[in-house]
Backbone as JSON, one array per atom type, in Angstrom:
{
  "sequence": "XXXXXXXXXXXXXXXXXXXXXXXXXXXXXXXXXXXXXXXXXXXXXXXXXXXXXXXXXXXXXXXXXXXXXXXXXXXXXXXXXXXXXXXXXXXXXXXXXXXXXXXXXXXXXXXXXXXXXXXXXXXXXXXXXXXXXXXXXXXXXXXXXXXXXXXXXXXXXXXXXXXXXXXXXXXXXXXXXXXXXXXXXXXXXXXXXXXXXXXXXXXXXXXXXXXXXXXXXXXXXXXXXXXXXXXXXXXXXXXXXXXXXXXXXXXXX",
  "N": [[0.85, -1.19, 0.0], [0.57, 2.2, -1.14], [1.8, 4.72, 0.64], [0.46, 8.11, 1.98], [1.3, 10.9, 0.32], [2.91, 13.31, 2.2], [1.49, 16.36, 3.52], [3.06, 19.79, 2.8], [4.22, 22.8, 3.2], [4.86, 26.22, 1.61], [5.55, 28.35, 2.48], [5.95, 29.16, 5.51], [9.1, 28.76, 8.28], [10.94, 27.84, 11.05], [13.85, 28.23, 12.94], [15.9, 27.81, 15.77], [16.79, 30.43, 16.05], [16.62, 31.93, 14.57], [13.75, 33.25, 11.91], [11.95, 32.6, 8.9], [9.81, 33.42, 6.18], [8.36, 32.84, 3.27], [10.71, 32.14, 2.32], [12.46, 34.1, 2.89], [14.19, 35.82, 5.46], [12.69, 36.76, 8.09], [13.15, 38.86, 9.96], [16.24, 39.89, 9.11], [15.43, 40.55, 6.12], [12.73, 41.31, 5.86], [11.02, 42.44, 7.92], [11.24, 46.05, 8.54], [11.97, 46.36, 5.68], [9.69, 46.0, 3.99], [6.94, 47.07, 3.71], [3.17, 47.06, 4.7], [1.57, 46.61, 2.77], [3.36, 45.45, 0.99], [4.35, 42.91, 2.13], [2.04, 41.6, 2.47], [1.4, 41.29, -0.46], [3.13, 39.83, -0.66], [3.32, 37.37, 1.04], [1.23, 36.47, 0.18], [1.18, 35.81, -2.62], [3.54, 34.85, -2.88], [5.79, 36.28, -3.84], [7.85, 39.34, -4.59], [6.37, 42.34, -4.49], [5.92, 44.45, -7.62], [6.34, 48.11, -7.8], [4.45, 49.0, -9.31], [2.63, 46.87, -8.53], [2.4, 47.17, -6.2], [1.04, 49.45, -5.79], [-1.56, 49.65, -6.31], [-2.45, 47.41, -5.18], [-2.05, 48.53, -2.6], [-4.14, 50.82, -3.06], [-6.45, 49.51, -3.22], [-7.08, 48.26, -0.41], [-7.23, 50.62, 0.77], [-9.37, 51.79, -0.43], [-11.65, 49.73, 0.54], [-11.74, 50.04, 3.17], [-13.69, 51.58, 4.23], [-16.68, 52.62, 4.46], [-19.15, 53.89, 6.2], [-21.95, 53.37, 8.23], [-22.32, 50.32, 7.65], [-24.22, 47.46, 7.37], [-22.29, 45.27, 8.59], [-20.52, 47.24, 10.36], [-22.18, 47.74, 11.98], [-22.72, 45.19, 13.11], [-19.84, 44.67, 14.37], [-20.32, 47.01, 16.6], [-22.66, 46.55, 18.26], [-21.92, 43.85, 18.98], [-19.23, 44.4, 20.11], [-20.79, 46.01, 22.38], [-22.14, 44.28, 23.89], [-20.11, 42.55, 24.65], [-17.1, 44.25, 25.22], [-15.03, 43.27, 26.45], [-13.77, 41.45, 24.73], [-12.26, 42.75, 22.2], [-11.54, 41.27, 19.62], [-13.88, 39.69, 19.26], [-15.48, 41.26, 18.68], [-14.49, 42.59, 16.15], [-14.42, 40.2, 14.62], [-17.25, 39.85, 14.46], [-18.11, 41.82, 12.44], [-16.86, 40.9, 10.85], [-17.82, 38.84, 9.45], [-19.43, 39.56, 8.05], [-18.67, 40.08, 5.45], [-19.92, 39.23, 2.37], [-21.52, 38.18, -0.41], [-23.67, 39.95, -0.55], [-22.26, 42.78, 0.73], [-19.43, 44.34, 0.29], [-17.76, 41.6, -0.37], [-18.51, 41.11, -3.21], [-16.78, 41.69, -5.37], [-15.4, 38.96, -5.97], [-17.42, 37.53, -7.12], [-17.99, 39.21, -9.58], [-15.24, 38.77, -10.61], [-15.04, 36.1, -11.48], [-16.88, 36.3, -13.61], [-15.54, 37.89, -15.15], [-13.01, 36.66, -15.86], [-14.54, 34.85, -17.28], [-15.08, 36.14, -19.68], [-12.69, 36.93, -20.89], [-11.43, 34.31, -20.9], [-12.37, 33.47, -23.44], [-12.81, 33.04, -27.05], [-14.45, 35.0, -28.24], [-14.89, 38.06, -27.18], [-16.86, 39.97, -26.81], [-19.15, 38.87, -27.43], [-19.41, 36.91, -25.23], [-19.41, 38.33, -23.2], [-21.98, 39.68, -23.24], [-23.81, 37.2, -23.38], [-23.47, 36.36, -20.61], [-24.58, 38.94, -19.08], [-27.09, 39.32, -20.38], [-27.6, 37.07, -19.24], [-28.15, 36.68, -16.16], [-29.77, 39.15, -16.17], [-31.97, 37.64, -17.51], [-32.3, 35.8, -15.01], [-33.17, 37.56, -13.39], [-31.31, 38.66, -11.29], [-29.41, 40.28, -9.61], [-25.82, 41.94, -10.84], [-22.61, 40.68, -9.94], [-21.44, 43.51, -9.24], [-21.92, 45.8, -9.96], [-24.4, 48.21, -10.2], [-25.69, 50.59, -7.78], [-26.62, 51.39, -4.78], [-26.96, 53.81, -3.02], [-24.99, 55.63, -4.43], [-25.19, 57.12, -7.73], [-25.45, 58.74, -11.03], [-23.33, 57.13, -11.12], [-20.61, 55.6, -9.18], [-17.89, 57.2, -7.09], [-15.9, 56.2, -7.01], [-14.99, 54.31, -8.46], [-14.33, 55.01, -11.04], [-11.59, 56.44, -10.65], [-10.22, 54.29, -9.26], [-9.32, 52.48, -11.82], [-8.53, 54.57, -13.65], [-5.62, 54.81, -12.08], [-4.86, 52.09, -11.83], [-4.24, 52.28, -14.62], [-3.12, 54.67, -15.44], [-0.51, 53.18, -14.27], [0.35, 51.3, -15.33], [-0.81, 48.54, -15.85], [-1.56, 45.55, -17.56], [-4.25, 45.24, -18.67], [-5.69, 43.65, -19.34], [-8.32, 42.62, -17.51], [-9.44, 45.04, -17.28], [-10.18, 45.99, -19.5], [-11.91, 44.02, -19.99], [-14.01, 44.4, -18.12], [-14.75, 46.81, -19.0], [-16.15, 45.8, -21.47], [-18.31, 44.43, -20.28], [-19.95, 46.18, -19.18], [-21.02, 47.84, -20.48], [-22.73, 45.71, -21.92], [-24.24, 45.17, -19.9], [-25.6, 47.47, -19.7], [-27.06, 47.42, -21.72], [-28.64, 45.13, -21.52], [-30.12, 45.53, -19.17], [-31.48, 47.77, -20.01], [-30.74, 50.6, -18.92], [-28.6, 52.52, -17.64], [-26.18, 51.13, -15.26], [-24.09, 51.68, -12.64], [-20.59, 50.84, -12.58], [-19.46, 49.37, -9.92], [-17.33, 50.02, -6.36], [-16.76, 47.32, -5.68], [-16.59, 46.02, -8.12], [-14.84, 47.36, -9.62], [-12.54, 46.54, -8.09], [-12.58, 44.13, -8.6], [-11.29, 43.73, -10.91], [-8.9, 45.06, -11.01], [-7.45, 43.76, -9.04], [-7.63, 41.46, -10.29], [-5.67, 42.3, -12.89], [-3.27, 42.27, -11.06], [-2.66, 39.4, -10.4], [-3.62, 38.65, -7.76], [-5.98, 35.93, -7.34], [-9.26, 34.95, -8.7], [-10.31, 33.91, -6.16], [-9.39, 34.17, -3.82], [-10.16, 37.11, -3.39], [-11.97, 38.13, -1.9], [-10.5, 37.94, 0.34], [-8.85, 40.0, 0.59], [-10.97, 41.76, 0.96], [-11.1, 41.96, 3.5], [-9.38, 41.76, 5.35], [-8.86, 44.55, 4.59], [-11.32, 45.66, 5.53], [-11.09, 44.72, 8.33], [-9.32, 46.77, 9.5], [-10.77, 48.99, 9.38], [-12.87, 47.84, 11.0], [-12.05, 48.27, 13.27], [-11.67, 51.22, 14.09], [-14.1, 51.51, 13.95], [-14.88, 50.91, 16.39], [-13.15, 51.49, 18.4], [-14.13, 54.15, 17.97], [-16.62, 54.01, 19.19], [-15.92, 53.05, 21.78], [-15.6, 55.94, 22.23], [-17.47, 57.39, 22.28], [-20.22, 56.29, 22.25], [-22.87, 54.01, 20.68], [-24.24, 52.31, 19.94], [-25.95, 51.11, 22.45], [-28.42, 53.51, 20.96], [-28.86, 52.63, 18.81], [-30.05, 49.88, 18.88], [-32.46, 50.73, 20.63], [-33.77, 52.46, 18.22], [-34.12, 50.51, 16.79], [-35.84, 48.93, 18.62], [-37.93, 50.6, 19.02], [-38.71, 50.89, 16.14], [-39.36, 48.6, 15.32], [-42.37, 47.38, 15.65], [-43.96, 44.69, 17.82], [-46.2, 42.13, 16.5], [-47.17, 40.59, 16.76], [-50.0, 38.21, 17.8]],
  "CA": [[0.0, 0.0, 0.0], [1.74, 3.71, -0.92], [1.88, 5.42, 2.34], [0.2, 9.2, 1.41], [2.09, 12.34, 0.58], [2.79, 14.53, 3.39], [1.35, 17.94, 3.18], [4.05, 20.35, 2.83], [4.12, 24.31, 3.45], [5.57, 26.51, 1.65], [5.2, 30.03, 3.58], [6.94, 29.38, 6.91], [9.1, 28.06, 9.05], [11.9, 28.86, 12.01], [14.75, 27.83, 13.89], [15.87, 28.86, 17.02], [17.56, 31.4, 16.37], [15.07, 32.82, 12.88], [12.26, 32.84, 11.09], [11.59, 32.22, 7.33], [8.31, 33.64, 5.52], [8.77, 32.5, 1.66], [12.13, 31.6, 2.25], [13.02, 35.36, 3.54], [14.69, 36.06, 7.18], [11.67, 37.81, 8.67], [14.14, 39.61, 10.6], [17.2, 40.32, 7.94], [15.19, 40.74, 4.76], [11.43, 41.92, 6.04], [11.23, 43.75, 8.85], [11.64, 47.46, 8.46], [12.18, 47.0, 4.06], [8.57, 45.88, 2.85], [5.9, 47.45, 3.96], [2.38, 46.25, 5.15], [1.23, 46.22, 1.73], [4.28, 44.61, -0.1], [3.95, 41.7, 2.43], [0.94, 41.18, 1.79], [1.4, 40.56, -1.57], [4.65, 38.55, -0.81], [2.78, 36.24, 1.81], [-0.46, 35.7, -0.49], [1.56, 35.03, -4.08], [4.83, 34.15, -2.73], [6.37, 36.9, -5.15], [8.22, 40.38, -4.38], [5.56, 43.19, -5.83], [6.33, 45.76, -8.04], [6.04, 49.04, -7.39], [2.74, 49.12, -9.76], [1.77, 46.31, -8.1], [1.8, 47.9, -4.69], [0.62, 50.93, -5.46], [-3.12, 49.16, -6.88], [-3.33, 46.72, -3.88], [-2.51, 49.78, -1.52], [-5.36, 51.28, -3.1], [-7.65, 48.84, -3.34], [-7.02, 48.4, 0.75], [-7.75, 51.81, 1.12], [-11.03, 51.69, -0.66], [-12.84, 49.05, 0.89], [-11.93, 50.01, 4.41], [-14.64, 52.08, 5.38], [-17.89, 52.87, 3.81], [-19.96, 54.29, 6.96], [-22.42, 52.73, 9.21], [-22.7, 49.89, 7.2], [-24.4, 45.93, 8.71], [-20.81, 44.95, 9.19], [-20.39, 48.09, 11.27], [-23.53, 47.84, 13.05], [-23.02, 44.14, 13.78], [-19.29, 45.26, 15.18], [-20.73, 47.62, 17.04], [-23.43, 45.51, 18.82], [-21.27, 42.93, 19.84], [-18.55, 45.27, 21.12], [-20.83, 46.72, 23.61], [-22.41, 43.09, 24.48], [-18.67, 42.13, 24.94], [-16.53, 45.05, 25.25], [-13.44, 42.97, 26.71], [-13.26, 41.11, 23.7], [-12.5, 43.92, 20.8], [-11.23, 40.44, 18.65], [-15.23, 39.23, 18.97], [-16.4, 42.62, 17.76], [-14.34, 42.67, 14.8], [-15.06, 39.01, 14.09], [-18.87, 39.44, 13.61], [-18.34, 42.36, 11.36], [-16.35, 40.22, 9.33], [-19.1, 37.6, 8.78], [-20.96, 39.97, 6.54], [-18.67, 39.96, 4.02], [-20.18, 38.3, 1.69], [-22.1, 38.36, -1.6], [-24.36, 41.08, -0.9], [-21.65, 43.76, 0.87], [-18.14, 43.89, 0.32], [-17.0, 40.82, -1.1], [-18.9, 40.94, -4.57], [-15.46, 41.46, -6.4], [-15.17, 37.37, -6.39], [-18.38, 37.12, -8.42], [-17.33, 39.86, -10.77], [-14.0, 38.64, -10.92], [-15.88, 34.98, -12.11], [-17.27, 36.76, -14.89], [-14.36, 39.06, -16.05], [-12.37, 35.24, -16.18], [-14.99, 33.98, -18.58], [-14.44, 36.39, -20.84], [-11.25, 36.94, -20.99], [-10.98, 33.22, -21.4], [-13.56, 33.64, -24.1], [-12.72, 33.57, -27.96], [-15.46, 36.25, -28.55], [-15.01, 38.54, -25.68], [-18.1, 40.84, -26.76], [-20.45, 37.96, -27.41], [-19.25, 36.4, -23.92], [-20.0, 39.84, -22.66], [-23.79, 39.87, -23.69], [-24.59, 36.21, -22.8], [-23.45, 37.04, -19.09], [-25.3, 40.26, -18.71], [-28.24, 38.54, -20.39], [-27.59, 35.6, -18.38], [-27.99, 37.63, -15.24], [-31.1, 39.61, -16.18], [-32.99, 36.92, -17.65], [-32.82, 34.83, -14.07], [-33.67, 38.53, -12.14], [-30.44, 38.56, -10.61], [-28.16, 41.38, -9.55], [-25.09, 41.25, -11.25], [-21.68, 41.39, -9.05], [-19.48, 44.39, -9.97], [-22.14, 46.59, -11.03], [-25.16, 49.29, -9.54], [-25.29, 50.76, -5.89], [-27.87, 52.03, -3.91], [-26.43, 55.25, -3.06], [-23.81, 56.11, -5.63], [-25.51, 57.02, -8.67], [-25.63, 57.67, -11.78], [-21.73, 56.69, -11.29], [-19.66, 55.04, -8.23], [-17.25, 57.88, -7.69], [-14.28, 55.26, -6.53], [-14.65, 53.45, -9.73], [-13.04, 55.95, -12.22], [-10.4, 56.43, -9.67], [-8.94, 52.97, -9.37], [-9.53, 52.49, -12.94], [-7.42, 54.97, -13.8], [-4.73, 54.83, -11.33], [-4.64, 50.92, -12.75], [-4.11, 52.47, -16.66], [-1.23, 54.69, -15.39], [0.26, 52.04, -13.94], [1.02, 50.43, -16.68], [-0.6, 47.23, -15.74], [-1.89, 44.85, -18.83], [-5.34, 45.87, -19.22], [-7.23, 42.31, -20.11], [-9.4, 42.81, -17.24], [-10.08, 46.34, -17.04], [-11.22, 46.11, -20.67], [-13.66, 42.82, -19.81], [-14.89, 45.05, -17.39], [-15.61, 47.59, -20.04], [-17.33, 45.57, -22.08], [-19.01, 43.6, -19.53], [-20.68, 47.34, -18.77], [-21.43, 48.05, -22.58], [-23.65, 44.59, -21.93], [-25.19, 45.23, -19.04], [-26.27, 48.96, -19.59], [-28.17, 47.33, -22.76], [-29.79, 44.22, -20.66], [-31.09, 46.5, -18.21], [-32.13, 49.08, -20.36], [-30.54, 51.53, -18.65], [-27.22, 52.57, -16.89], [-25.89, 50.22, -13.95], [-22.28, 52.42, -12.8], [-19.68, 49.88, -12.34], [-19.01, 49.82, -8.3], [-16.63, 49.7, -6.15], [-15.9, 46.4, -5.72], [-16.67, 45.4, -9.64], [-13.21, 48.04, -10.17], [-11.45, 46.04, -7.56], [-12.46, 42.53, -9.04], [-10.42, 44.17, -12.0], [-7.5, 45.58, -10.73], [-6.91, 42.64, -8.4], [-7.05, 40.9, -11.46], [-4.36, 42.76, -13.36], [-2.25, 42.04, -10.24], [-2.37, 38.51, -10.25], [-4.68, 38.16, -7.03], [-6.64, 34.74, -7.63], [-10.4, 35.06, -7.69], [-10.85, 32.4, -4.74], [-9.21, 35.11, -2.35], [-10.03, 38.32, -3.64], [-12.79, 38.3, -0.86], [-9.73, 37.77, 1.4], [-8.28, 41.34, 0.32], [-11.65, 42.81, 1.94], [-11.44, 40.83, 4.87], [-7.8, 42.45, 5.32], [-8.78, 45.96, 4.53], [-12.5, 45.79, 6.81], [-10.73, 44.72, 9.61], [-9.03, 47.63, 10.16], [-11.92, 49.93, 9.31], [-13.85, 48.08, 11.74], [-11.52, 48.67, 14.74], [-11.75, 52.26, 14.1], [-15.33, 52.15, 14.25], [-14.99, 50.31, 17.59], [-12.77, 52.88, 18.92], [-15.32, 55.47, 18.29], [-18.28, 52.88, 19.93], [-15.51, 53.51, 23.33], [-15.22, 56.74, 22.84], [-18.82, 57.66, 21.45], [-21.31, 54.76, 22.28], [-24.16, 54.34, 19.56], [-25.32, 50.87, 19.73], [-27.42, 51.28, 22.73], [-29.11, 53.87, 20.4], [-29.16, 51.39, 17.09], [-30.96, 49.27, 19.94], [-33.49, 51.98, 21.1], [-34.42, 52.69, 17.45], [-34.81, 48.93, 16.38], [-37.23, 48.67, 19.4], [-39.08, 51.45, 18.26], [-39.5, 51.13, 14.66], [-40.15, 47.15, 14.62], [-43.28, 46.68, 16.95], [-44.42, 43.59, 17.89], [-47.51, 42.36, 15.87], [-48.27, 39.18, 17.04], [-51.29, 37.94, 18.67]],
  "C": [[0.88, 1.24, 0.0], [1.13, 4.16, 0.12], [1.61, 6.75, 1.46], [1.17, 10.37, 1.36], [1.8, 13.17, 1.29], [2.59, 16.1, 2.81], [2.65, 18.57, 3.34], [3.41, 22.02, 2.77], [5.79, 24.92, 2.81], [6.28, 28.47, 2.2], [6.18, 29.98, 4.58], [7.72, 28.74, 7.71], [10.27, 28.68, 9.75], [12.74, 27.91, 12.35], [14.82, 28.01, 15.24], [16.68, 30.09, 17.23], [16.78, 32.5, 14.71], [14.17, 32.01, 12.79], [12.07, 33.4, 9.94], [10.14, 32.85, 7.04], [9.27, 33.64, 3.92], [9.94, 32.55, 1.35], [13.27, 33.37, 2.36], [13.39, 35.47, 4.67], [13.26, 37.42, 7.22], [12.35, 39.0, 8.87], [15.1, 40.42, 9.85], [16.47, 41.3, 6.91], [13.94, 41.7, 4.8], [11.5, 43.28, 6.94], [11.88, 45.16, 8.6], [12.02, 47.97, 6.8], [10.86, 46.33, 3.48], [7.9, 46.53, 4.31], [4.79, 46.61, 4.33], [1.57, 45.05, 3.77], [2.05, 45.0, 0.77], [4.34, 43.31, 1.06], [3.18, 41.09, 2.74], [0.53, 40.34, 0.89], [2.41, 39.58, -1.46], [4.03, 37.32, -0.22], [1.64, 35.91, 0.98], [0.18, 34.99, -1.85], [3.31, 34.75, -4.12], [6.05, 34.74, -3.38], [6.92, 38.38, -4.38], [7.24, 41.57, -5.16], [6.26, 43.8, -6.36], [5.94, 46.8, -7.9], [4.8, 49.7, -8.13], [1.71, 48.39, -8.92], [1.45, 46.61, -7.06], [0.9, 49.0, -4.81], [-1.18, 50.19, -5.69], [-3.56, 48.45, -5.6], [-3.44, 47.48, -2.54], [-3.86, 50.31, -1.82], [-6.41, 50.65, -3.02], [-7.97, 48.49, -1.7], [-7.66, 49.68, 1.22], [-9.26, 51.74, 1.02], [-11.99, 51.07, -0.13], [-12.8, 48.96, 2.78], [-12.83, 50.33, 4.94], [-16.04, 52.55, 4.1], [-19.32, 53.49, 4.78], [-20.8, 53.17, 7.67], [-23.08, 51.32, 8.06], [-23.19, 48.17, 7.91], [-23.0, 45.2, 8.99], [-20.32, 46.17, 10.28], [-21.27, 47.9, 12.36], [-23.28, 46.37, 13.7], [-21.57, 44.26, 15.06], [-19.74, 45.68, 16.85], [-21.61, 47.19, 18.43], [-22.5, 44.59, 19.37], [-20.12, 43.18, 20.65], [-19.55, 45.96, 22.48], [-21.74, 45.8, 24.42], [-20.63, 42.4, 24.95], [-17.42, 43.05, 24.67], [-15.3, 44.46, 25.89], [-12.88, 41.96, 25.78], [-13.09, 41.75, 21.81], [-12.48, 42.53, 19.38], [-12.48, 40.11, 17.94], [-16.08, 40.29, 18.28], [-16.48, 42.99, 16.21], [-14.35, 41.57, 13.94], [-16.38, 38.61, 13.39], [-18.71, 40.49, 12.37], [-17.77, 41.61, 10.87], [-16.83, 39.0, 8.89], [-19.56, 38.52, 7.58], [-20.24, 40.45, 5.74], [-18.45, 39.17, 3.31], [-20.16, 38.69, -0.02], [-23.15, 39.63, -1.92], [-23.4, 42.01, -0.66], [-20.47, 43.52, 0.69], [-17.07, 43.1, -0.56], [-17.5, 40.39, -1.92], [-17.49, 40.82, -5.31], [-15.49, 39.87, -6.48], [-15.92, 37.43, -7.45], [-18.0, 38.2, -9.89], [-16.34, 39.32, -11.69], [-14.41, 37.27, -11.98], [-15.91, 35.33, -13.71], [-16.19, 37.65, -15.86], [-13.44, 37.44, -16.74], [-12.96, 34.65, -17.2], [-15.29, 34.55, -19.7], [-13.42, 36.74, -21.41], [-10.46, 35.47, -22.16], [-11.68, 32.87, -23.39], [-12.46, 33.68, -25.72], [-13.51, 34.87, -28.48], [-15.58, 36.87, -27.0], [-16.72, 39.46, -25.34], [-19.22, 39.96, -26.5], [-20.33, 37.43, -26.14], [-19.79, 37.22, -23.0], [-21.42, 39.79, -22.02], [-23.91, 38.46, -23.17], [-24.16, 36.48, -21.43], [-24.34, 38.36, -18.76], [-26.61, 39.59, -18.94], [-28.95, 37.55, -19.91], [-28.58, 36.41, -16.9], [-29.36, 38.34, -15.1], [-31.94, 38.71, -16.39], [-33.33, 36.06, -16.21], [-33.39, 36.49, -13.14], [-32.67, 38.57, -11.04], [-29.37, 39.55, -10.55], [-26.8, 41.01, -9.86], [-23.53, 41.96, -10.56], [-21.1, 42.09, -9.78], [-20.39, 45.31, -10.08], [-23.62, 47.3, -10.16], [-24.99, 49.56, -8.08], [-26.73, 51.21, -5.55], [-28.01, 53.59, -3.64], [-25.6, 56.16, -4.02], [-24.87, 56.34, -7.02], [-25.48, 58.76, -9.59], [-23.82, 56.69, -11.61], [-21.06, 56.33, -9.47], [-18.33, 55.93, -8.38], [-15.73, 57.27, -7.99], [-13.75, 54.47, -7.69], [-13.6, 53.9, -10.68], [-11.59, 56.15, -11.71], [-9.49, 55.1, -10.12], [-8.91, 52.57, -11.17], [-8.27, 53.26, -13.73], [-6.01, 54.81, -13.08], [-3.9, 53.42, -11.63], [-3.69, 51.79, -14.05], [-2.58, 53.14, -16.1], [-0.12, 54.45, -14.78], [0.77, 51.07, -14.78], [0.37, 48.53, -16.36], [-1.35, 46.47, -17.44], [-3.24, 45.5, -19.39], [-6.34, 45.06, -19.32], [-8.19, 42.4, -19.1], [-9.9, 43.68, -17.28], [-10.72, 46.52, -18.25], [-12.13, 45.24, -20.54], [-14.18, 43.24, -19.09], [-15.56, 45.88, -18.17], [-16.54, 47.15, -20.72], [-18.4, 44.86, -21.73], [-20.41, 45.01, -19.02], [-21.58, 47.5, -19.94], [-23.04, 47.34, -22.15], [-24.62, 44.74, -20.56], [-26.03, 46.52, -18.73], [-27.26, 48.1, -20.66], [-28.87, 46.47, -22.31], [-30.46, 44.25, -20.06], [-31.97, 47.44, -18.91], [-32.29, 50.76, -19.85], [-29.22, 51.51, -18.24], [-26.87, 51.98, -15.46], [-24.31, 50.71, -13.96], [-22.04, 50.73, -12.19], [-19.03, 50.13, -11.02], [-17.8, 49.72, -7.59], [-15.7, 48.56, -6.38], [-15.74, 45.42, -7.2], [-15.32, 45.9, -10.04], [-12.54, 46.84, -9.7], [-11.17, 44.75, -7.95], [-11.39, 42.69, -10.43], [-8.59, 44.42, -11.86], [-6.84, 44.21, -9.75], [-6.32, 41.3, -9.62], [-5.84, 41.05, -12.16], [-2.98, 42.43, -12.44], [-1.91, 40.46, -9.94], [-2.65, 38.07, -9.29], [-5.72, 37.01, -7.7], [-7.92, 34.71, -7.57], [-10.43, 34.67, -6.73], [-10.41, 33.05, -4.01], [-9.23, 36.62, -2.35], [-10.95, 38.84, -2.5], [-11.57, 38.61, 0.48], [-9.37, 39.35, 1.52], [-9.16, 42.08, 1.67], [-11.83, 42.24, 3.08], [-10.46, 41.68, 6.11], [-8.06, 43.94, 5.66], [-10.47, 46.25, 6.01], [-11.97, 45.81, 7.96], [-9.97, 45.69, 10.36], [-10.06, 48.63, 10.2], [-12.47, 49.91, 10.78], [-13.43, 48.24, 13.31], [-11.54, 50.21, 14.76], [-13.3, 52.75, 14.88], [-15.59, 51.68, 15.92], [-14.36, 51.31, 18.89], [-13.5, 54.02, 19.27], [-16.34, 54.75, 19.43], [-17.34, 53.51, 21.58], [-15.52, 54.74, 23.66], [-16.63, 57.84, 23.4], [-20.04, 56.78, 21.34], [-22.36, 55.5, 21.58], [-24.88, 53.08, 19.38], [-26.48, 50.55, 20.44], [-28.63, 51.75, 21.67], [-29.97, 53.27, 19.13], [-30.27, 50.54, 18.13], [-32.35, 49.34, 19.98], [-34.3, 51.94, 19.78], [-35.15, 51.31, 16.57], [-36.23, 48.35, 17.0], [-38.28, 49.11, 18.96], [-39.41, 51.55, 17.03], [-39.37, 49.6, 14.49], [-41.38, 46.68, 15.48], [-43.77, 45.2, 16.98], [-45.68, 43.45, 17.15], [-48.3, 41.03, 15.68], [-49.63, 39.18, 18.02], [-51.02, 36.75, 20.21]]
}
């Protein structure tokens, strides 16, 4: 009987006297010459960035840190002042809710930018996704907001900041025409959102769909210690509380 292959790692490991991350001296090589960002990217794709590539995943960190009192804030929030000696548990529940509705749409975008890309006909790939999408009655990731309209102002931003960066371009154009297709399926204009840019630019950087969710996981979590900070300094959840009481009444019998 073959005896199974042992898992192997290739990220970390130490002595007693160092410690290795992707075959770097933490100590020697890291510490104090990459940044938060550039080991980031070093610990997720095992690679040294380039100074394009930092500058896009800095931004894209930036962007999805904070967005206001949003149900990842509020759930924060709430469970910080049910457990205020565990800040870890506070910023744990906000980071349940990102999912598919807030936050971590870029995956599903990113999905779709991949299948046309991969696509011999990128336009026609385009249009059956958008059409795909409307015909089941289904919001399509990457693309309208609630508040932002007619345009997502963050979009044009990273968008550009991508272009003069010199990075390749193949997604930021399947994003383009993935828009083209979905302004005409709708029958109207759907801006291209935040995190539809970032499913792009993550792209260009060689971020993997399957952890592009991870990015905002990364960048929330500091947001939501900020907002936790305020909750100590500035309590508001009682109030979120107070107003829940009062505007859901009971209406059973």
């Amino acid at each position: 009987m073959n005896q199974p292959t042992k898992p192997t790692t290739k990220i970390a490991h130490h002595t007693t006297e160092a410690i290795y991350v992707r075959g770097a001296s933490l100590v020697d090589d890291l510490i104090g010459k990459l940044t938060f960002t550039e080991m980031m990217y070093f610990q997720l794709l095992g690679a040294r960035p380039t100074p394009a590539q930092t500058r896009i995943l800095d931004a894209v960190l930036v962007t999805l840190m904070e967005h206001g009192i949003t149900p990842s804030v509020i759930a924060a929030r709430m469970i910080y002042d049910s457990c205020p000696e565990a800040v870890q548990a506070a910023v744990a529940a906000g980071l349940l809710g990102v999912g598919s509705t807030f936050i971590g749409t870029m995956e599903g975008c990113a999905a779709n930018l991949e299948e046309i890309i991969s696509s011999e006909n990128q336009s026609n790939t385009a249009k059956t996704i958008a059409q795909r999408f409307r015909a089941a009655k289904q919001p399509i990731p990457g693309f309208g907001h609630p508040h932002h309209k007619p345009d997502d102002p963050r979009s044009p931003r990273l968008l550009a900041l991508a272009e003069e960066a010199g990075v390749p371009g193949r997604h930021i154009r399947a994003l383009r025409l993935l828009a083209t297709e979905v302004d005409a399926a709708w029958g109207r204009h759907l801006t291209i959102n935040a995190t539809g840019a970032i499913a792009a630019l993550l792209g260009e950087i060689g971020v993997p769909q399957e952890v592009m969710r991870g990015v905002a996981v990364v960048s929330r979590a500091a947001g939501l210690v900020g907002h936790i900070r305020e909750e100590q300094l500035e309590p508001s959840a009682r109030h979120m509380w107070d107003v829940v009481s009062e505007n859901v009444p009971y209406s059973g019998k």
